[in-house]
Short mmCIF file of C-alpha atoms and ligand atoms in Angstrom, two decimals:
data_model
loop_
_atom_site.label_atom_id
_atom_site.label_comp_id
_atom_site.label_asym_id
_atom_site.label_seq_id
_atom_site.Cartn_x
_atom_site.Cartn_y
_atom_site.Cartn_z
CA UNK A 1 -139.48 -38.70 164.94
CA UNK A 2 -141.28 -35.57 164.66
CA UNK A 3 -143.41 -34.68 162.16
CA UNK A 4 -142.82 -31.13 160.81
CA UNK A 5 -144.70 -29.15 158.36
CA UNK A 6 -143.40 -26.14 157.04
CA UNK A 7 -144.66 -23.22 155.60
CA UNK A 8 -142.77 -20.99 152.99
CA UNK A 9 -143.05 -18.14 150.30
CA UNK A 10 -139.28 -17.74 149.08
CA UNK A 11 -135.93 -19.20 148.71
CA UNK A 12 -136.43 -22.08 151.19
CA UNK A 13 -132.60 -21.55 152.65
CA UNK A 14 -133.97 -22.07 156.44
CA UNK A 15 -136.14 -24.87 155.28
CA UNK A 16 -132.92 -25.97 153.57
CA UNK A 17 -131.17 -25.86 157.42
CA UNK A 18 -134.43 -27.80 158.66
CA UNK A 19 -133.89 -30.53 156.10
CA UNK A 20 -130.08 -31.27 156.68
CA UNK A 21 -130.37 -31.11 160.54
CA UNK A 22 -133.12 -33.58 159.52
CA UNK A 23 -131.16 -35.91 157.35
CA UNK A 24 -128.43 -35.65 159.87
CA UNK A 25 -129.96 -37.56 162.64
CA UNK A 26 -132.48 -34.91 163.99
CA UNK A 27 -135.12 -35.62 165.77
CA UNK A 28 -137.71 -34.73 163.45
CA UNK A 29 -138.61 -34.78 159.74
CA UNK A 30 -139.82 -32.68 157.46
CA UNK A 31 -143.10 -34.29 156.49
CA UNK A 32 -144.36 -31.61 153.85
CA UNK A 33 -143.74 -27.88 152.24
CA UNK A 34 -146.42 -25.90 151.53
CA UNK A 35 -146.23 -22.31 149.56
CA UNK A 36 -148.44 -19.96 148.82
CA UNK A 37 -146.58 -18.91 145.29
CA UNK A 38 -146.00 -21.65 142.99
CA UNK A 39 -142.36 -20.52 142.23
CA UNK A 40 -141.04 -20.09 145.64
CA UNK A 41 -137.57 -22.12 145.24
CA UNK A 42 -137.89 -23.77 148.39
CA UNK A 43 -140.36 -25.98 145.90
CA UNK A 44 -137.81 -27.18 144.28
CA UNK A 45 -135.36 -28.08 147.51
CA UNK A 46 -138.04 -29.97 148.79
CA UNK A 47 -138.45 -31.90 145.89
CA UNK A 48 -135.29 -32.62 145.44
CA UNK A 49 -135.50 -33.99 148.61
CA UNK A 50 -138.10 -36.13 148.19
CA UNK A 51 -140.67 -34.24 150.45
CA UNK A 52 -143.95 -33.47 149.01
CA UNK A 53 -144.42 -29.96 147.98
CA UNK A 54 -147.94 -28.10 147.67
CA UNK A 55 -148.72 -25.09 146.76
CA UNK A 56 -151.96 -22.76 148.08
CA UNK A 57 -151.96 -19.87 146.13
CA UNK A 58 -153.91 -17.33 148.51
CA UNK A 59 -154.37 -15.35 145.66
CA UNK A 60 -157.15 -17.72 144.18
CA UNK A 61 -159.21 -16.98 147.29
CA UNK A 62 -161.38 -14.28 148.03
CA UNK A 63 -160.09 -13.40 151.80
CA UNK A 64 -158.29 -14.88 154.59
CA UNK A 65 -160.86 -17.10 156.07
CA UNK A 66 -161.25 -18.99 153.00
CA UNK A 67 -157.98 -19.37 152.29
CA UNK A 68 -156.52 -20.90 155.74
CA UNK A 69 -160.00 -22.99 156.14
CA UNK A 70 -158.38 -25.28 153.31
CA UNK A 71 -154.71 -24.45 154.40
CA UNK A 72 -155.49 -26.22 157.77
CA UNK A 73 -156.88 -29.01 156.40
CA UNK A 74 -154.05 -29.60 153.63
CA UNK A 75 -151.60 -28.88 156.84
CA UNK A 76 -153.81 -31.57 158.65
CA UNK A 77 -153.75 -33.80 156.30
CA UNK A 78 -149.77 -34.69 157.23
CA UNK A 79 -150.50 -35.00 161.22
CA UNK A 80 -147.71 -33.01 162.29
CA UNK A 81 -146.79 -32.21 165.61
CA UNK A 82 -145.47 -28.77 165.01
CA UNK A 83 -145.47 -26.41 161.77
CA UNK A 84 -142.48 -24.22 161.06
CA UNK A 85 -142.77 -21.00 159.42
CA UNK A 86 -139.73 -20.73 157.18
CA UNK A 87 -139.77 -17.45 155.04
CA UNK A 88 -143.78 -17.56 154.87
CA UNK A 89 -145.09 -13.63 154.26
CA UNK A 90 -148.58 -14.15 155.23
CA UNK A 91 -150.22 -12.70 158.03
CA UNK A 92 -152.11 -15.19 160.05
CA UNK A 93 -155.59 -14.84 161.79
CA UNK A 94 -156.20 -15.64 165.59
CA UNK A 95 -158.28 -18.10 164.86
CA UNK A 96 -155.51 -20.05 162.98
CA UNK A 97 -152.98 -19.65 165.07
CA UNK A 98 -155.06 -20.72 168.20
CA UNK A 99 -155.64 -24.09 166.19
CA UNK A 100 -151.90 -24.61 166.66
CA UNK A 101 -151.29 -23.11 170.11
CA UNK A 102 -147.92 -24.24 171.18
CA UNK A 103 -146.89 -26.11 168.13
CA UNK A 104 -146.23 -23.26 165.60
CA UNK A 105 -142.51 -21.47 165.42
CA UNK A 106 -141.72 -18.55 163.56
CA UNK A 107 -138.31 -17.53 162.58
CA UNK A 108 -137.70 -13.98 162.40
CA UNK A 109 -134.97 -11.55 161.43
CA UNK A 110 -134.49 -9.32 164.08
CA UNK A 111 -133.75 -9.71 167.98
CA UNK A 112 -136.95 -9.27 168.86
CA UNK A 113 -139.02 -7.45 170.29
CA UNK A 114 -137.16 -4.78 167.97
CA UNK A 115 -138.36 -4.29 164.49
CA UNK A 116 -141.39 -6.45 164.05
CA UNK A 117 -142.71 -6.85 160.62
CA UNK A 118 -140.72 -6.25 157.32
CA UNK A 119 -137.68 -5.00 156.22
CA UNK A 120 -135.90 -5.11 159.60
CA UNK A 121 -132.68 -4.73 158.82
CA UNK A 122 -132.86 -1.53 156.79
CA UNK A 123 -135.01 -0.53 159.73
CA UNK A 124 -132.01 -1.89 162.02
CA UNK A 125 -129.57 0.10 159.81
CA UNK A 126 -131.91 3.86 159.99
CA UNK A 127 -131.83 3.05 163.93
CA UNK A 128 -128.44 3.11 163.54
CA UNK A 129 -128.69 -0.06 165.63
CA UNK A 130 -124.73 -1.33 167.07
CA UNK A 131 -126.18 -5.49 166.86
CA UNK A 132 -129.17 -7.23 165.18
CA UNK A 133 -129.85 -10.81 164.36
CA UNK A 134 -132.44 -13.16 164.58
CA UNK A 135 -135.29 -14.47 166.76
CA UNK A 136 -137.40 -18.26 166.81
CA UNK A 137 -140.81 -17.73 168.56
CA UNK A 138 -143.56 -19.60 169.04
CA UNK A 139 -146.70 -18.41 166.95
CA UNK A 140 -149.51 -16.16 168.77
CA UNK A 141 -151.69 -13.85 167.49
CA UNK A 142 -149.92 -10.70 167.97
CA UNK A 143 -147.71 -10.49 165.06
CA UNK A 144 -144.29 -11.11 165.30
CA UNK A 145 -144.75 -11.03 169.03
CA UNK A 146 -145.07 -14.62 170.07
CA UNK A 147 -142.58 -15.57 172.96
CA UNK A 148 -138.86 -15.93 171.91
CA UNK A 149 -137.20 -19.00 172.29
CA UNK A 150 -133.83 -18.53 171.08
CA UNK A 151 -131.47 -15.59 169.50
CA UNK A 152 -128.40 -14.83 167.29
CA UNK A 153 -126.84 -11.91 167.51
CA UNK A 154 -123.94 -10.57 165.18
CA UNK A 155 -122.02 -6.79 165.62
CA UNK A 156 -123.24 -4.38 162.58
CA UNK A 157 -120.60 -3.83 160.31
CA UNK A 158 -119.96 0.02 159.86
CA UNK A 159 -121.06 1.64 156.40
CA UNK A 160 -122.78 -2.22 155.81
CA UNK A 161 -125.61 -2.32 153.39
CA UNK A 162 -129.04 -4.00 153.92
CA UNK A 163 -128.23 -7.04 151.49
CA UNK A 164 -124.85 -7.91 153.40
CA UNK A 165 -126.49 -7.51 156.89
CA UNK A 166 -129.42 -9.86 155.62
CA UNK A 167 -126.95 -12.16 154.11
CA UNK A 168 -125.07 -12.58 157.45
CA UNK A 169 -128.13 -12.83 159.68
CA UNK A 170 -129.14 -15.63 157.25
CA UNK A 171 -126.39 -17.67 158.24
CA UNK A 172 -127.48 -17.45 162.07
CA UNK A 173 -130.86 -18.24 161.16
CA UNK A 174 -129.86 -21.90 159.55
CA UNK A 175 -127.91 -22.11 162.82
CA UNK A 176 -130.40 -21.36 165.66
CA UNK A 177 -133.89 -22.50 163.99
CA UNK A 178 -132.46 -26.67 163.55
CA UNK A 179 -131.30 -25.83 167.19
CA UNK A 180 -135.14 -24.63 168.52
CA UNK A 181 -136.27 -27.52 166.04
CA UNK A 182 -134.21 -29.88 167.80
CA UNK A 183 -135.25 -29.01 171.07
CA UNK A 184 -139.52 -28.79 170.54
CA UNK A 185 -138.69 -32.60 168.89
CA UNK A 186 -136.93 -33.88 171.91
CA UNK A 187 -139.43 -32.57 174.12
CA UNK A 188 -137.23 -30.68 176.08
CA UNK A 189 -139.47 -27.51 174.60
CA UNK A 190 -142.67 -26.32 175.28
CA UNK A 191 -144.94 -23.55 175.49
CA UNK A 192 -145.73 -23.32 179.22
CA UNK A 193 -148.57 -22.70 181.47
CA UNK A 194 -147.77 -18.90 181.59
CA UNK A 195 -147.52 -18.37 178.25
CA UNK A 196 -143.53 -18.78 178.67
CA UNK A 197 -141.27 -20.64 176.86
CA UNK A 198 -140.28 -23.68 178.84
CA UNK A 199 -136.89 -25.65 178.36
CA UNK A 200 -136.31 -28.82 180.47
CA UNK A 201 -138.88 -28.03 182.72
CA UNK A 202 -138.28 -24.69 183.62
CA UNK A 203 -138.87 -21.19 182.23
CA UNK A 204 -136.21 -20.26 179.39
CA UNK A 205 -135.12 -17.16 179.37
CA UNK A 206 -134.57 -16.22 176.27
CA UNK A 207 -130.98 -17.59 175.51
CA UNK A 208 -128.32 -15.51 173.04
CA UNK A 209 -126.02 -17.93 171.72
C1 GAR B 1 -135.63 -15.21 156.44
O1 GAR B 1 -134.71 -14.17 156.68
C2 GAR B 1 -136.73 -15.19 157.48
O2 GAR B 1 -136.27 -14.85 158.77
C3 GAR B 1 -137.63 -14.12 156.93
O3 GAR B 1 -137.65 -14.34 155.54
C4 GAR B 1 -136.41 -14.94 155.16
C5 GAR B 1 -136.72 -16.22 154.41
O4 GAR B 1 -135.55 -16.75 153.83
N1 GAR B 1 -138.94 -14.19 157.50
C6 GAR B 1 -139.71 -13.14 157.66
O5 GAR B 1 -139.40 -12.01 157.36
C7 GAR B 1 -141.06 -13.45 158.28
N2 GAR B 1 -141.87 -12.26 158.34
P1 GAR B 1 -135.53 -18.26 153.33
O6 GAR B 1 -136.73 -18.44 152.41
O7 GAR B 1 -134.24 -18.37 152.55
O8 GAR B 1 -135.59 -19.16 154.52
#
């Protein structure tokens, strides 16, 4: 199976999706967590779980360099053949994300390429935007601009708040990322040649399910 490492600041819920698609005959496992905040409840899921848990505090380092030079090397240490980012609010440097060219995804809640960065769906709500949802990539250096592999969309609710709207696109996420998951492990995914997102040996375009 394939070894997965994820990454994660916060509540854990999509590592949480990772974890039961894994214990439910996926074709990967979760090998380790590691957060950079020591209370991030994911912590405790993957505990529970029986996953080893780290924690990298970025704030006991003195810049970024630093800080991902021993972040690689505790990420290393598992051998995995792709890292998920699951909820993880660090920015990452080029140089990082290079080391894992084609074996990083990101999950993201927006339809990209709209509303990059935080807070999308208040920004989605101010755009008074009709559908938003959520977006796997794989990792590059531009942020949250990495080519898309797969999308949810859901119909904004009329005189919906931010929390409600997050809520709901939360429940697409822990459908669509075990999906993208599913495919890297099976091999039927791949960053290709072009840059492109490849499924089953051709280039995906990026599929809205
Ligand atoms: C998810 O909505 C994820 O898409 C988002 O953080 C949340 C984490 O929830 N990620 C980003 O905003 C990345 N910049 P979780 O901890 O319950 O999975």
């Amino acid at each position: 199976r394939l070894r997965v490492v994820a990454l994660i600041s916060g509540s854990g819920s999509n590592l949480q999706a990772l974890m039961d698609a894994a214990a439910n005959g996926g074709a990967f496992e979760i090998v380790a967590v590691i957060s950079n905040r020591a209370d991030a409840f994911g912590l405790e899921r993957a505990r529970g779980a029986g996953i080893p848990a780290e924690v990298l505090d970025h704030r006991d380092y003195t810049g970024r360099e630093p800080y991902e030079a021993d972040l690689r090397t505790l990420i290393d240490r598992y051998a995995p053949g792709l890292v998920v980012l699951a909820g993880f609010m660090r920015i990452l440097t080029p140089a990082f994300v290079e080391h894992y060219a084609g074996r990083m995804l990101n999950i993201h809640p927006s339809l990209l390429p709209k509303f990059r960065g935080l807070q999308t769906h208040q920004r989605a709500l101010d755009a008074d935007e009709r559908e938003h949802g959520a977006s796997v990539h794989f990792v590059t250096p531009e942020l949250d601009g990495g080519p898309v592999v797969l999308q949810a969309r859901l119909a904004v609710r009329p005189g919906e708040d931010a929390a409600t709207l997050a809520q709901r696109v939360l429940t697409l996420e822990h459908i669509i990322y075990p999906r993208a998951l599913g495919w890297f492990a099976q091999g039927r995914l791949r960053l290709g040649p072009d840059g492109r997102p490849w499924l089953d040996g051709g280039p995906l375009m990026a599929p809205i399910v």
